[in-house]
Short mmCIF file of N, CA and C in Angstrom, two decimals:
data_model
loop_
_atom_site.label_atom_id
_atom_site.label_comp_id
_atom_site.label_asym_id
_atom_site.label_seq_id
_atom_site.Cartn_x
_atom_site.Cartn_y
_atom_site.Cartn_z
N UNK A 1 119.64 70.36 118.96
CA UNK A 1 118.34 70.64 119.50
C UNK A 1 117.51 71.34 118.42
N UNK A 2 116.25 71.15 118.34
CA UNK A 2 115.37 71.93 117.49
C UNK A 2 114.89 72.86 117.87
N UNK A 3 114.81 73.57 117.29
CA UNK A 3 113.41 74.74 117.39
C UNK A 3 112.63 74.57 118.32
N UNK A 4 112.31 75.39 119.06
CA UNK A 4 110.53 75.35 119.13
C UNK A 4 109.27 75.45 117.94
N UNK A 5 108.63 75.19 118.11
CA UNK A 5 107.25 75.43 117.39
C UNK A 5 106.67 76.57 117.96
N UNK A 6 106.33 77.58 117.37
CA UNK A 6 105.52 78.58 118.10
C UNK A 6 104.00 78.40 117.89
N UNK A 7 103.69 77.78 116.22
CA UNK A 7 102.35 78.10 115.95
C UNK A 7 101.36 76.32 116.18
N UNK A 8 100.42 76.60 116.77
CA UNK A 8 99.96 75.11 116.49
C UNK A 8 99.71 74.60 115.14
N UNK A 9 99.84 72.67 115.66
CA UNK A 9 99.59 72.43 114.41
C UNK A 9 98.11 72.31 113.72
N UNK A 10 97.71 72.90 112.51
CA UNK A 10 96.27 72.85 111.86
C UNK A 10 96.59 72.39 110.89
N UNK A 11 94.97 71.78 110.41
CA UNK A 11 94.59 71.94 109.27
C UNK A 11 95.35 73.06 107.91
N UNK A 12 95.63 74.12 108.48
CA UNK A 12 96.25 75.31 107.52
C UNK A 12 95.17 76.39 107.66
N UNK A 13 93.96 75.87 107.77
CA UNK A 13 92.75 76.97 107.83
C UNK A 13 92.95 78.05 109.14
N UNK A 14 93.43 79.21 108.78
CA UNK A 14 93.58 80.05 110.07
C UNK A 14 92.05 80.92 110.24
N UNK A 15 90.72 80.58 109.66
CA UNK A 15 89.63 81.35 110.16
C UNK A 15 89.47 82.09 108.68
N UNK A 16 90.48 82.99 107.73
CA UNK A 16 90.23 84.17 106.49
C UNK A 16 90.05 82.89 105.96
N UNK A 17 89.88 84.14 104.53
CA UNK A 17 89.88 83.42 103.30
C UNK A 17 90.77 83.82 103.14
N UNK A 18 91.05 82.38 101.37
CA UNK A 18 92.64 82.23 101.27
C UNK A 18 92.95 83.35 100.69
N UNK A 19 91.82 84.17 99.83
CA UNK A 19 92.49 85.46 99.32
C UNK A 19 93.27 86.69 100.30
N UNK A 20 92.51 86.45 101.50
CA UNK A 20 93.27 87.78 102.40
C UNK A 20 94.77 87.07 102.95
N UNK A 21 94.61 85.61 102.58
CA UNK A 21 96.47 85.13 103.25
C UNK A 21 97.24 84.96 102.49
N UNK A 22 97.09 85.38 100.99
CA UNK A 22 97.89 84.73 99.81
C UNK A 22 99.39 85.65 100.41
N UNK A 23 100.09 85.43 100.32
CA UNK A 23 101.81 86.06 100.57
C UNK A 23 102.16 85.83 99.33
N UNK A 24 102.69 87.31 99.07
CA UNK A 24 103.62 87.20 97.62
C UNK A 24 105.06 87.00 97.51
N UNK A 25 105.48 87.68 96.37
CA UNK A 25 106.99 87.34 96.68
C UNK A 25 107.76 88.27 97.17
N UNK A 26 106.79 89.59 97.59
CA UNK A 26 107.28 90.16 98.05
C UNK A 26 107.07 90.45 100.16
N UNK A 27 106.41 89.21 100.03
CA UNK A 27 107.01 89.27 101.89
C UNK A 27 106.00 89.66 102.19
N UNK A 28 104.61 90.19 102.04
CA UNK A 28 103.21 90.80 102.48
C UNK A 28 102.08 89.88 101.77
N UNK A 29 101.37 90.14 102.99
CA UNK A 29 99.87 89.61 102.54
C UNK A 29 98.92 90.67 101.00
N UNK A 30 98.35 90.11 100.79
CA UNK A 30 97.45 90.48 99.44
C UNK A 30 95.93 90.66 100.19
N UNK A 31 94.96 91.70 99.88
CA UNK A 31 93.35 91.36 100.10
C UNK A 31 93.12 92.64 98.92
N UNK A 32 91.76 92.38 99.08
CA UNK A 32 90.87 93.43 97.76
C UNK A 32 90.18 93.99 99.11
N UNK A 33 89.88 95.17 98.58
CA UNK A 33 89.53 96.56 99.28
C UNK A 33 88.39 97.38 98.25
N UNK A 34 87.43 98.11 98.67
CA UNK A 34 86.67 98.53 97.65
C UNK A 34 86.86 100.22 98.38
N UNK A 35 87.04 100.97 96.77
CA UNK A 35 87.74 102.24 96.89
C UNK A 35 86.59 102.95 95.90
N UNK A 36 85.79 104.29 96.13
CA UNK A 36 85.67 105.07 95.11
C UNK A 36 84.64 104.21 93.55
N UNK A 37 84.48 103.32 94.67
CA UNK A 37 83.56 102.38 93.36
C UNK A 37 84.39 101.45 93.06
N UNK A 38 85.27 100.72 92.82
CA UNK A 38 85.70 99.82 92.52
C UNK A 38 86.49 98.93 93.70
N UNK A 39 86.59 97.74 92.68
CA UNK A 39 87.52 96.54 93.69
C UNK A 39 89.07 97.14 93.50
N UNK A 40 89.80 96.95 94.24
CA UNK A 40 91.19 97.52 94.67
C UNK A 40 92.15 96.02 95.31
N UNK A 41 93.31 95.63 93.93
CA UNK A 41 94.44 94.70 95.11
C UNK A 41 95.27 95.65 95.66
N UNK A 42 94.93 94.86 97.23
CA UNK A 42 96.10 95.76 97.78
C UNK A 42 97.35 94.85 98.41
N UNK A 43 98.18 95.57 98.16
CA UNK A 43 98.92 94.00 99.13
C UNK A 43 100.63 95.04 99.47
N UNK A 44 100.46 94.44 100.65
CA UNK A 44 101.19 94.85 101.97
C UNK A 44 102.76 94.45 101.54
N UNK A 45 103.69 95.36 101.45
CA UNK A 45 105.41 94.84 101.08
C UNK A 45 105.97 95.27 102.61
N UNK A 46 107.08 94.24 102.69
CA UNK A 46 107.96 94.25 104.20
C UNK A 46 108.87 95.40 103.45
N UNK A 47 109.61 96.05 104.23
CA UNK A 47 110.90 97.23 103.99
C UNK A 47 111.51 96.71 103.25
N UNK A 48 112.58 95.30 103.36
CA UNK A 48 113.55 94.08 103.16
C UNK A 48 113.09 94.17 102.03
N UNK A 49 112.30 93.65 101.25
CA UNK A 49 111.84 93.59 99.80
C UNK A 49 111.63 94.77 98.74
N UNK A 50 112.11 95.89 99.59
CA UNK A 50 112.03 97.21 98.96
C UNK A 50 113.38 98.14 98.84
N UNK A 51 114.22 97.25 99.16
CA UNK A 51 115.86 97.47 99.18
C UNK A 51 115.84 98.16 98.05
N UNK A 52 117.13 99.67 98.10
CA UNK A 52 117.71 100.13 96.67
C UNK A 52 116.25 100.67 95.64
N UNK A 53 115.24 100.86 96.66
CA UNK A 53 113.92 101.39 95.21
C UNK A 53 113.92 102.46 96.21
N UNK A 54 113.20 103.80 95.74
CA UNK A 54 112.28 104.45 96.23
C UNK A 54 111.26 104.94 95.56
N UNK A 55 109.72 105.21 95.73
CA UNK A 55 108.87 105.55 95.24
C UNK A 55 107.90 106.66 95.55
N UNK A 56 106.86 107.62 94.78
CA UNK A 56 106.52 108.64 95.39
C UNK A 56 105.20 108.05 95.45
N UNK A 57 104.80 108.39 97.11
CA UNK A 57 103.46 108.22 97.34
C UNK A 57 102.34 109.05 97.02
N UNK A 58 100.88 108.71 96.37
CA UNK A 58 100.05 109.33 95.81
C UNK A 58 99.29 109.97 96.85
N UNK A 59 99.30 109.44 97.78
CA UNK A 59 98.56 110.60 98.68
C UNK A 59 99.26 111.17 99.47
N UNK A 60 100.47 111.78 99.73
CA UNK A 60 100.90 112.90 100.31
C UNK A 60 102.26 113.11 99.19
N UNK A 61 102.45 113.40 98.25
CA UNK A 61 103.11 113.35 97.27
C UNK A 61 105.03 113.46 97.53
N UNK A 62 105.29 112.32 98.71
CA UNK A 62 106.37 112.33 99.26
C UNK A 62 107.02 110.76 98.98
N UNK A 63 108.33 111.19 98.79
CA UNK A 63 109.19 109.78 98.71
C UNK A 63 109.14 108.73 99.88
N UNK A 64 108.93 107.33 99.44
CA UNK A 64 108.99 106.16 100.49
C UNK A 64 110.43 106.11 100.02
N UNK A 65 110.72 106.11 101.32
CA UNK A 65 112.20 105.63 101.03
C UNK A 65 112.74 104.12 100.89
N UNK A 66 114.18 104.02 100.49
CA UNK A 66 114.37 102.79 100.36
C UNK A 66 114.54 101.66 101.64
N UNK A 67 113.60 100.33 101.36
CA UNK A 67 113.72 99.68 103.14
C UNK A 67 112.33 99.94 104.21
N UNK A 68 111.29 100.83 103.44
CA UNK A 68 110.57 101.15 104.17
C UNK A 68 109.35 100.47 103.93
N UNK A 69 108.82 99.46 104.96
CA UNK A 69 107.12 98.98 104.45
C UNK A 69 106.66 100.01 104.32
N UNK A 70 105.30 99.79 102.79
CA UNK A 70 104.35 100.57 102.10
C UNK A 70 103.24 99.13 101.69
N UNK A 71 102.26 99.82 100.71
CA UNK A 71 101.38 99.42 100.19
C UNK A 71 100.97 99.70 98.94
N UNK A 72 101.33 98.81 98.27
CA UNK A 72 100.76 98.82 96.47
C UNK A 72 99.54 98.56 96.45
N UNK A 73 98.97 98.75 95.80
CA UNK A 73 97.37 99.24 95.38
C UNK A 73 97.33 99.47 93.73
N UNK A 74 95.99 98.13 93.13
CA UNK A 74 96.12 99.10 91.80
C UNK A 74 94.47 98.62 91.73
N UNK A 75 93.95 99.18 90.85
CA UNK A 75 92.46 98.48 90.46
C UNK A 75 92.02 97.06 89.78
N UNK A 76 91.77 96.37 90.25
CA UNK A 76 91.44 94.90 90.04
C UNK A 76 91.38 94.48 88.30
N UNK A 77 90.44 95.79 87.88
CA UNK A 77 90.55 95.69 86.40
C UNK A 77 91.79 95.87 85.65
N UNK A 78 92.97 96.79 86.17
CA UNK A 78 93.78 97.16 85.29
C UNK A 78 95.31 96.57 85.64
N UNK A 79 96.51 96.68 84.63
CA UNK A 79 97.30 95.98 84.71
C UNK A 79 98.39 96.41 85.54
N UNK A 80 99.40 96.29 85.48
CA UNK A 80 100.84 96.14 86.02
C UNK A 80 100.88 97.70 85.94
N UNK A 81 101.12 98.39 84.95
CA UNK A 81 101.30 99.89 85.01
C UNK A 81 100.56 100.65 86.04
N UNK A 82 99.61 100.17 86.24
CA UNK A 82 98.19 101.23 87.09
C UNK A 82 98.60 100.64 88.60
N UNK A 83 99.58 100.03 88.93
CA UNK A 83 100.29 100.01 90.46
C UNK A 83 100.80 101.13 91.17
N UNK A 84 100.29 101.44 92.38
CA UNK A 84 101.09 102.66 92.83
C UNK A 84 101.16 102.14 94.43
N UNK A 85 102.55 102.90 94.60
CA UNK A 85 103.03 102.45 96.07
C UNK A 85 102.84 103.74 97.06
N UNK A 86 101.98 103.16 98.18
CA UNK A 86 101.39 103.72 99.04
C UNK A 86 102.03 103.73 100.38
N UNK A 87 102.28 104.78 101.22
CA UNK A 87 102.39 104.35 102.65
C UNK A 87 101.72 103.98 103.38
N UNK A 88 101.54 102.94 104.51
CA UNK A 88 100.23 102.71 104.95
C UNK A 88 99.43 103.63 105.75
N UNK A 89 100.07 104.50 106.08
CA UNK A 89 99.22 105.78 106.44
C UNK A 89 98.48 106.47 105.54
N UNK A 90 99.23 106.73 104.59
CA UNK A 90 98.13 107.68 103.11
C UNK A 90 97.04 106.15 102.83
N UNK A 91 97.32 105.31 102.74
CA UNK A 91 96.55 104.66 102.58
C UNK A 91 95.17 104.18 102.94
N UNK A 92 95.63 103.94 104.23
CA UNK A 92 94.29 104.41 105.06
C UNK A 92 93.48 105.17 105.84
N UNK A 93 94.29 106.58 105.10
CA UNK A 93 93.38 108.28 105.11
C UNK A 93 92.81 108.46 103.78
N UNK A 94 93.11 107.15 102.99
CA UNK A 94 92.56 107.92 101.28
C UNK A 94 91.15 108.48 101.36
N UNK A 95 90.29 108.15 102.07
CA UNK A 95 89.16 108.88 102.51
C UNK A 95 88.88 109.98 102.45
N UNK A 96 90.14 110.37 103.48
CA UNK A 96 89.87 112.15 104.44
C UNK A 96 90.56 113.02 103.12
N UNK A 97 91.63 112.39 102.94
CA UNK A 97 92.49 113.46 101.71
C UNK A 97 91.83 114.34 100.85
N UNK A 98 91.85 115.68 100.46
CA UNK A 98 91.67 115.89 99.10
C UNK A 98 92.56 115.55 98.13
N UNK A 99 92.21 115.81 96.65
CA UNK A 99 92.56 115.99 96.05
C UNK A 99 93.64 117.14 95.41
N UNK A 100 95.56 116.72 95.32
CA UNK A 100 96.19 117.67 95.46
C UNK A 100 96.41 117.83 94.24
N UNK A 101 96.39 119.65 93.68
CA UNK A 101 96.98 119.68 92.05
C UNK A 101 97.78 120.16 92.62
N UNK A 102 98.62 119.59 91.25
CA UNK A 102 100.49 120.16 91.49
C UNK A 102 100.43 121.22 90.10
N UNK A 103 101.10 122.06 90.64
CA UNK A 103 101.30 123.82 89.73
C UNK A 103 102.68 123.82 89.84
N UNK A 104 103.13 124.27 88.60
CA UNK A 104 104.66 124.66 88.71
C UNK A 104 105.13 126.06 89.34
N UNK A 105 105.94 125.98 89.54
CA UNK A 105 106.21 127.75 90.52
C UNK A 105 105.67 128.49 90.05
N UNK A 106 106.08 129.17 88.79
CA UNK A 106 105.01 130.30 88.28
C UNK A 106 103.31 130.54 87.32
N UNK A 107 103.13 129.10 88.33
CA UNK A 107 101.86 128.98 87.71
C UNK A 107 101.12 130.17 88.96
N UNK A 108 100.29 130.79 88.23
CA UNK A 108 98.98 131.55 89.10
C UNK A 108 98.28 130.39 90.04
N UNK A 109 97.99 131.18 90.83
CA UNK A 109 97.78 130.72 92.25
C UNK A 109 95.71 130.72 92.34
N UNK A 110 95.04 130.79 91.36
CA UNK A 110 93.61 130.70 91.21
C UNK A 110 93.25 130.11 90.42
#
C-alpha cells in the first residue's frame, strides 16, 4: 500500500517567493531580513542538523546546545566567518536587547 499524499498536487508555486522557500542542507528555510540598516541571511536550522556542535548565542550570551533548533544570521555583504548562531528567541528580540559588554571579574564596575 502507499502512502497517503498529504499535500496537493501544484504547480510548485506555494504563494512566497522562491527566496523565502529555498531549504538548505541544513533542514531550514532561508529569507533576508533587514536589521540595523542592512540586508541580513537568515536561515532557520532543525536541532537534527546541529548534532555534536554547540554554539554561543549573541544575544543572550548563552550556549545553544547540541540538537537544538536556532538561527544563523550573517550580513548579506559579508562572508562565511561573519555567521552567527542565534536562538530564535534572541533573534526576534534583537530589537528590545541592549547592548551587553563583557568585563572580566576584576574589571571596575564604571
Amino acid at each position: 500500500m502507499s502512502p497517503r499524499r498529504n499535500r496537493p498536487k501544484t504547480d510548485g508555486s506555494s504563494g512566497g517567493s522562491a527566496e523565502d522557500d529555498r531549504t538548505g542542507r541544513y533542514g531550514g528555510w532561508q529569507s533576508t531580513e533587514s536589521w540595523q540598516g542592512e540586508e541580513w541571511s537568515v536561515r532557520h536550522v532543525a536541532g537534527t542538523s546541529a548534532q555534536g556542535k554547540t554554539y554561543r548565542c549573541p544575544g543572550c550570551d548563552q550556549l545553544i546546545p547540541s540538537g537544538v533548533p536556532h538561527v544563523v544570521a550573517w550580513p548579506e555583504h559579508a562572508g562565511v566567518d561573519d555567521r552567527r548562531h542565534w536562538h530564535k528567541a534572541c533573534w526576534n528580540a534583537k530589537d528590545r536587547r541592549t547592548i551587553r559588554v563583557q568585563r572580566s571579574r576584576n574589571a571596575p564596575k564604571f
